[in-house]
Short mmCIF file of C-alpha atoms and ligand atoms in Angstrom, two decimals:
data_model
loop_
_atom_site.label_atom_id
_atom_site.label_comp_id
_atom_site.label_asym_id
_atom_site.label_seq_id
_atom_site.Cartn_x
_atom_site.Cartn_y
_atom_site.Cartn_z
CA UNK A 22 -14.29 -6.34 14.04
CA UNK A 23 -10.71 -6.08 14.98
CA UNK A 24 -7.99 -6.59 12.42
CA UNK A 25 -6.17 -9.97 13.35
CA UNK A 26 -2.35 -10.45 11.44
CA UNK A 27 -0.74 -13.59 12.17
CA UNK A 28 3.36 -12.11 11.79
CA UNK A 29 6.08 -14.32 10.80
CA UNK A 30 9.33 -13.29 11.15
CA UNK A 31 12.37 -15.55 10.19
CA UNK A 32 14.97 -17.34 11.39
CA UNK A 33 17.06 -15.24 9.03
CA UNK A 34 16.45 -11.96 10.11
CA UNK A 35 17.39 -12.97 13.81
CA UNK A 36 20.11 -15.66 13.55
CA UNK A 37 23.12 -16.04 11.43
CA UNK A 38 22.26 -19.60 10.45
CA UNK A 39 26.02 -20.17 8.81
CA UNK A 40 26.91 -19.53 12.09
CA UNK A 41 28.02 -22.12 13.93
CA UNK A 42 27.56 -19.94 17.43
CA UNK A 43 23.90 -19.25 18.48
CA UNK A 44 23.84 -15.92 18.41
CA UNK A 45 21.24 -13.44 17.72
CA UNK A 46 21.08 -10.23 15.38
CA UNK A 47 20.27 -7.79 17.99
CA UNK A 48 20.65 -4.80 15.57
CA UNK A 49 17.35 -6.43 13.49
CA UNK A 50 15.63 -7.73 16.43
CA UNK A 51 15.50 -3.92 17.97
CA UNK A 52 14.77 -2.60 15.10
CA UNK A 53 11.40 -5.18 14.38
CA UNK A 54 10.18 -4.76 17.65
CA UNK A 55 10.61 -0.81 17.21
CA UNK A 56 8.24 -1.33 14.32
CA UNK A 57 5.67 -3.66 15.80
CA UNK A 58 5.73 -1.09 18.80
CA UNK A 59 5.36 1.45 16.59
CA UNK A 60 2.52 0.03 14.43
CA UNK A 61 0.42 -0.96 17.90
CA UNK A 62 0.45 1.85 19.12
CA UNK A 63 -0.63 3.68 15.74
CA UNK A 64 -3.67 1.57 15.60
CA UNK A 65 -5.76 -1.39 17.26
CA UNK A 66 -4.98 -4.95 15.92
CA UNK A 67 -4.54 -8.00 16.85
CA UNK A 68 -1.26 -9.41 16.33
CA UNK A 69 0.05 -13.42 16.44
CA UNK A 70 4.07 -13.81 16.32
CA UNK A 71 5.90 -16.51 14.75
CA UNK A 72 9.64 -16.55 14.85
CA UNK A 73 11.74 -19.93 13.18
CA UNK A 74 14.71 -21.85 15.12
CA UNK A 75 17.56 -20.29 13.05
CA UNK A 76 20.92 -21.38 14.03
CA UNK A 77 19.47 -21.68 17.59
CA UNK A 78 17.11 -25.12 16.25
CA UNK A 79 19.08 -26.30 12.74
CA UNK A 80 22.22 -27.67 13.91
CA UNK A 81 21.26 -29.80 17.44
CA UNK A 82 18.31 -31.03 14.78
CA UNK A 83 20.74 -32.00 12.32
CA UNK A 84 23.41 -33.32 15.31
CA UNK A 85 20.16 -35.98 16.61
CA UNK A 86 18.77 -36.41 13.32
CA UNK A 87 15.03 -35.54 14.88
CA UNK A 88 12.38 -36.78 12.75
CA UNK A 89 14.64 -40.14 11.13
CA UNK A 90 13.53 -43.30 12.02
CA UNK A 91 15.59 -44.66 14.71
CA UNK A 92 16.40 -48.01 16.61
CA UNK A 93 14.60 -48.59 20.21
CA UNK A 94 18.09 -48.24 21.93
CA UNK A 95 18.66 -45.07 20.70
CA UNK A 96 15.52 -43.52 22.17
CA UNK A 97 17.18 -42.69 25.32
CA UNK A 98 19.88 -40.19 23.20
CA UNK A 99 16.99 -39.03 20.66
CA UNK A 100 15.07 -38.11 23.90
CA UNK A 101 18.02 -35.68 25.28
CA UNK A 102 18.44 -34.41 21.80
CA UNK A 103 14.61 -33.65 21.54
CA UNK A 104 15.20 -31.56 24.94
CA UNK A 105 18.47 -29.89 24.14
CA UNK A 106 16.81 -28.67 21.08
CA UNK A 107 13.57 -27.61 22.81
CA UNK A 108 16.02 -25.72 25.37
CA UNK A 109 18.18 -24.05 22.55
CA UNK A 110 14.72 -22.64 20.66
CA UNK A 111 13.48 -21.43 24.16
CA UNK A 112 16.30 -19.30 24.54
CA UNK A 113 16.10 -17.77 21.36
CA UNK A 114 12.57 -17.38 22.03
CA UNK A 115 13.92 -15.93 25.50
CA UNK A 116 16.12 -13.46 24.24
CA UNK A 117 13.71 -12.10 21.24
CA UNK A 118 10.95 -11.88 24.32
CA UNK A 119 13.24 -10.02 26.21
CA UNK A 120 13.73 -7.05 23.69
CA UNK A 121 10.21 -7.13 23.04
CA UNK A 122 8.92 -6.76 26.50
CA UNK A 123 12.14 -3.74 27.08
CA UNK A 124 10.05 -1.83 23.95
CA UNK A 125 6.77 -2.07 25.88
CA UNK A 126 5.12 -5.20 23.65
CA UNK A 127 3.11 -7.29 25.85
CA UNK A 128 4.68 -10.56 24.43
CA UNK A 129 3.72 -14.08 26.05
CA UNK A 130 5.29 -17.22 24.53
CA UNK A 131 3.64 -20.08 23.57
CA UNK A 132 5.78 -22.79 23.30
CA UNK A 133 4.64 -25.47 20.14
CA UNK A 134 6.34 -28.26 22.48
CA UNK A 135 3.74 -27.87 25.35
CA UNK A 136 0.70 -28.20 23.42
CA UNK A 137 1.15 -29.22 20.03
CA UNK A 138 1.36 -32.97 18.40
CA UNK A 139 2.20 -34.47 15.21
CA UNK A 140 2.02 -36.83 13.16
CA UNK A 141 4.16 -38.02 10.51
CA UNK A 142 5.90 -34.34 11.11
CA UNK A 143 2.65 -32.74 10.26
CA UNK A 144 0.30 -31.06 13.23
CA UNK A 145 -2.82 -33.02 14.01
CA UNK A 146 -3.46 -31.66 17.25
CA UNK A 147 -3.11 -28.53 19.45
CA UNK A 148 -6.03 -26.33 21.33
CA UNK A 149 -5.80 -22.89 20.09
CA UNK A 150 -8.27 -21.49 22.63
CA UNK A 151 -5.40 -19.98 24.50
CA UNK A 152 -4.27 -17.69 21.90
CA UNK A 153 -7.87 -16.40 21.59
CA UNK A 154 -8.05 -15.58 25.53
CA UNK A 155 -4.33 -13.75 24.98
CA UNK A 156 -5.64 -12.03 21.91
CA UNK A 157 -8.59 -11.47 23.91
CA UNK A 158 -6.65 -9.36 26.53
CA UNK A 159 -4.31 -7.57 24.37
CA UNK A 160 -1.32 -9.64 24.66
CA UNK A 161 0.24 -10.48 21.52
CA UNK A 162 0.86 -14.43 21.66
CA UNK A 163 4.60 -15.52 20.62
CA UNK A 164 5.21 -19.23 18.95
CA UNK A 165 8.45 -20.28 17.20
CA UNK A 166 9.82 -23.09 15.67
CA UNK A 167 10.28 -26.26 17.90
CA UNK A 168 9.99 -30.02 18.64
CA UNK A 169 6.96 -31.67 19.16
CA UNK A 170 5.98 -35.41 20.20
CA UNK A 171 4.82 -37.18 16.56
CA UNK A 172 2.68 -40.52 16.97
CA UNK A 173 4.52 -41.88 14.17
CA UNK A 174 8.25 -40.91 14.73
CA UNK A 175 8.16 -40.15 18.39
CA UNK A 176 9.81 -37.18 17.94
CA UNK A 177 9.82 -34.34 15.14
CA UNK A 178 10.64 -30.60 14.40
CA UNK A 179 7.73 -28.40 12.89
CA UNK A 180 9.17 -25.43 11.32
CA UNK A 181 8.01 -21.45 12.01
CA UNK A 182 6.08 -22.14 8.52
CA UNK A 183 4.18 -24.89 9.23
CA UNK A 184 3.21 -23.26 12.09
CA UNK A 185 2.00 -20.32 10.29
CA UNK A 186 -0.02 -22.58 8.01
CA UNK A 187 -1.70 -23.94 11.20
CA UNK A 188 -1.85 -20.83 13.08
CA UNK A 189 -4.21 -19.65 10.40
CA UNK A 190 -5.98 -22.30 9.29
CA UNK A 191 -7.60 -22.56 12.81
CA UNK A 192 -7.68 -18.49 13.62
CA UNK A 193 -8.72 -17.15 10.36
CA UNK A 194 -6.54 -14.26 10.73
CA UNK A 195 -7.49 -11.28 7.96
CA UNK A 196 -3.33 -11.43 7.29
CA UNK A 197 -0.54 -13.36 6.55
CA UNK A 198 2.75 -12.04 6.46
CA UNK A 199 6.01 -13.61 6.68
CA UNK A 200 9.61 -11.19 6.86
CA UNK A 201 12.22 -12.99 5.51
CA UNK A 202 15.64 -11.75 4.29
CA UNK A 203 15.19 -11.72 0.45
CA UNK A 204 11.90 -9.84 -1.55
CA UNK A 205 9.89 -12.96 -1.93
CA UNK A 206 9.67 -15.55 -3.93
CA UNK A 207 12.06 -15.73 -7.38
CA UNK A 208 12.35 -18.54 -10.26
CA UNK A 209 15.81 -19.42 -8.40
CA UNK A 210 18.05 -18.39 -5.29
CA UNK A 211 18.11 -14.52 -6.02
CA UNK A 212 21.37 -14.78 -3.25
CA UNK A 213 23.43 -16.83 -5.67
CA UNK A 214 21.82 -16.17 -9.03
CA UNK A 215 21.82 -12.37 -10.50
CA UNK A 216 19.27 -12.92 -12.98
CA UNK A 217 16.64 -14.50 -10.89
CA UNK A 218 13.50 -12.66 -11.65
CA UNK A 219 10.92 -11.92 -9.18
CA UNK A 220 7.78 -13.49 -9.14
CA UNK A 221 4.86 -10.51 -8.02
CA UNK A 222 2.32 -13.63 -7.45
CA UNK A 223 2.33 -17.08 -6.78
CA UNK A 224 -0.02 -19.87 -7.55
CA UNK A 225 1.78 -22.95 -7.73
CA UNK A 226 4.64 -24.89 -7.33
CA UNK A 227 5.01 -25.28 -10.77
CA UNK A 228 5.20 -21.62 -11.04
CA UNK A 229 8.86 -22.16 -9.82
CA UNK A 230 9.63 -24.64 -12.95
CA UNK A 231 8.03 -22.09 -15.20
CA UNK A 232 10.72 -19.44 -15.90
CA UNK A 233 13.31 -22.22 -15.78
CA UNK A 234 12.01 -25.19 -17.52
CA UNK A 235 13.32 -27.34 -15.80
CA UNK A 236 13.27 -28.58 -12.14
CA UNK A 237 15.46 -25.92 -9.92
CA UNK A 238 17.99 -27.68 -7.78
CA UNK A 239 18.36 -24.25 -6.71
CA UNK A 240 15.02 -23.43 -4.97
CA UNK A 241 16.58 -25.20 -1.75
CA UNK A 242 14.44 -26.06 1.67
CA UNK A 243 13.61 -23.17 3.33
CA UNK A 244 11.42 -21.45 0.23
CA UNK A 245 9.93 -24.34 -0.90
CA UNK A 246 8.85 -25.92 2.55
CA UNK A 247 7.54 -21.89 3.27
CA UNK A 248 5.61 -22.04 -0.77
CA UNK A 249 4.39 -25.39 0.21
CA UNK A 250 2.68 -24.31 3.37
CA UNK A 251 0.96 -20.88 2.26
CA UNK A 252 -0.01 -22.82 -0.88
CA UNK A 253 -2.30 -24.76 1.09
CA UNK A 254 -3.34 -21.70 2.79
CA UNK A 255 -4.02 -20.23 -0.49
CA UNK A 256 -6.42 -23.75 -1.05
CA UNK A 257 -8.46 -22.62 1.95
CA UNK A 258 -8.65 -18.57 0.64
CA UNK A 259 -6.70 -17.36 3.00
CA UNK A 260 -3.57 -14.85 0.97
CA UNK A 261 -0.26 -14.21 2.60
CA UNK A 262 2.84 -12.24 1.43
CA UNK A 263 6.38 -12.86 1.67
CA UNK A 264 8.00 -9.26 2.26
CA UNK A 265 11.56 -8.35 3.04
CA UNK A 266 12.03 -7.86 6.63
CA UNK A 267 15.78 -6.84 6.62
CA UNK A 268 14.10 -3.14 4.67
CA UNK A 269 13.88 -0.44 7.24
CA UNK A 270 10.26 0.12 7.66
CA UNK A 271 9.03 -2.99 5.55
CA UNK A 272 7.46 -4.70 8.63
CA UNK A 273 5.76 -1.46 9.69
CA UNK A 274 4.33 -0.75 6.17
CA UNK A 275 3.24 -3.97 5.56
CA UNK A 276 1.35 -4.00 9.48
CA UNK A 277 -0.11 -0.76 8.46
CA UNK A 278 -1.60 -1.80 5.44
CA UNK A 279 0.83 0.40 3.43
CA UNK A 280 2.06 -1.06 -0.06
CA UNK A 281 5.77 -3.08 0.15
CA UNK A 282 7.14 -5.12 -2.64
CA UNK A 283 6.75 -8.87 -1.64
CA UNK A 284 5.18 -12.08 -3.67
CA UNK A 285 1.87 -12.56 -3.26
CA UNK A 286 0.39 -16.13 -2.20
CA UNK A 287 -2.83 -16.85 -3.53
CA UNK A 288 -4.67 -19.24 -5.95
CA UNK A 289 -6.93 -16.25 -7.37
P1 LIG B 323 13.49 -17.70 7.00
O1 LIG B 323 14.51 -18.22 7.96
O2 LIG B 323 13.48 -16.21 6.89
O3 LIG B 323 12.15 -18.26 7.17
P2 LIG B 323 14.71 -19.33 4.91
O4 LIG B 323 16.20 -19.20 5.14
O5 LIG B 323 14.04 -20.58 5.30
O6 LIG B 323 13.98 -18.09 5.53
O7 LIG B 323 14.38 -19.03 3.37
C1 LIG B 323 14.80 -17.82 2.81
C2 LIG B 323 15.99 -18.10 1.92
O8 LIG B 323 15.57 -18.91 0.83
C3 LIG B 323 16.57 -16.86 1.26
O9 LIG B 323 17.63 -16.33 2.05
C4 LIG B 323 17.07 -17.36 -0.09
O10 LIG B 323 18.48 -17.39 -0.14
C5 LIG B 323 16.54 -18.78 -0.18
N1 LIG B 323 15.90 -19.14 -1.47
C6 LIG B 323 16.10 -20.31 -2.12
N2 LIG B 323 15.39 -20.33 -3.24
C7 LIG B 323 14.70 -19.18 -3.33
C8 LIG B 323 13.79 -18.65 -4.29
N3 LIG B 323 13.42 -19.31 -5.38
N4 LIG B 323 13.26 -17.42 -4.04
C9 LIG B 323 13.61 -16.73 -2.93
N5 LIG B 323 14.49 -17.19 -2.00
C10 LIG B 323 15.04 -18.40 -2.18
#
């Protein structure tokens, strides 16, 4: 049986998303794809990419307020919105493809927005068949977070994670791994508190509330939407780890089955 890791690797890593400039972090993209490279050609796997929006997706989805009800006249504007956004993700997904494909990685995107629907900003529909044929060849099948038609709002954003949490729901990969630019997962922001404290394993939200007692206005969007989505993972037995992909080496290790620190999620 061949080894099949579904990869996430986060908006973080490759955007500055404080800045208001889409720019990528070429530095950490070269590096990353340097390490998938590297772990490929060590041994035989198959490999799914996910990559989030960053600052190329947050701000023109905060500018049209994608996935807020809206009046019929607006439609017209929310429509040009959904497609500016859709274009700025596509070029970052351009530009990461790009310095994969220089480092010899047979990369072929995927866009969500061609084949993938929601509803209520959750995914309730998109054939997955195509990423077994890729697979099936050897290519190594890239999807990132985009816009997708909902049948409720007309238009929403699903987010790298939620696309993770679908990605292996339906593909049953054997790993889940998502890079991010912190450890894991702590009791509170470890970038603006020093005394967060780590958490090895997660098993539920209320974990989060645990060390604190008390709700954490800290624990802000990003981690909680990502906890949210491997949780239900978890629910289906399926583990994944939050690692540090900004650590030389972390994404290699952690492809090559060697130990790196990271949080744990799993209900066992
Ligand atoms: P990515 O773009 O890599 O998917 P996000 O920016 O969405 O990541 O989430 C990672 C960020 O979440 C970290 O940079 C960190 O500052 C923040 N964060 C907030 N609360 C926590 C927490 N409890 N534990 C870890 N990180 C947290």
């Amino acid at each position: 049986m061949i080894f099949m890791i579904i990869l996430k690797i986060g908006g973080s890593i490759l955007t500055n998303k404080d800045a208001p400039e889409s720019e990528v972090d070429s530095v950490s993209l070269k590096r990353i794809a340097s390490e998938i490279k590297r772990s490929l050609d060590n041994s035989s796997k198959e490999l799914v990419i996910v990559h989030g929006a960053g600052s190329f997706g947050h701000p023109p989805a905060k500018k049209y307020r994608i996935g807020e009800a809206f009046d019929r006249e607006e439609y017209p504007q929310k429509r040009l919105g959904f497609c500016e956004i859709q274009n700025a993700v596509k070029r970052l997904n351009m530009l990461i493809c790009e310095e994969f494909i220089s480092q010899g990685l047979p990369v072929i995107a995927v866009p969500a927005s061609s084949f993938i629907t929601a509803s209520s900003k959750r995914i309730t529909e998109g054939n997955l068949d195509i990423f077994k044929n890729y697979l099936s060849k050897g290519f190594v099948p890239v999807i990132y977070g985009d816009v997708v038609l909902d049948s409720d709002l007309e238009f929403c954003v699903i987010s790298g994670d939620q696309i993770i949490q679908y990605l292996a729901s339906n593909l049953n990969p054997q790993k889940v791994v998502l890079g991010t630019d912190v450890d894991g997962v702590y009791n509170k922001n470890p970038k603006t508190h020093d005394d967060a404290v780590f958490y090895e394993k997660f098993s539920s939200i209320e974990d989060l509330d645990a060390l604190e007692g008390t709700t954490n206005v800290d624990v802000t969007g990003g981690m909680v939407g990502k906890i949210k989505e491997l949780l239900y993972l978890a629910d289906l037995g399926i583990e994944s780890k939050i690692i540090n992909a900004e650590i030389e080496d972390n994404i290699y290790k952690v492809l090559e089955n060697d130990d790196v620190k990271g949080t744990v999620i799993s209900r066992s």
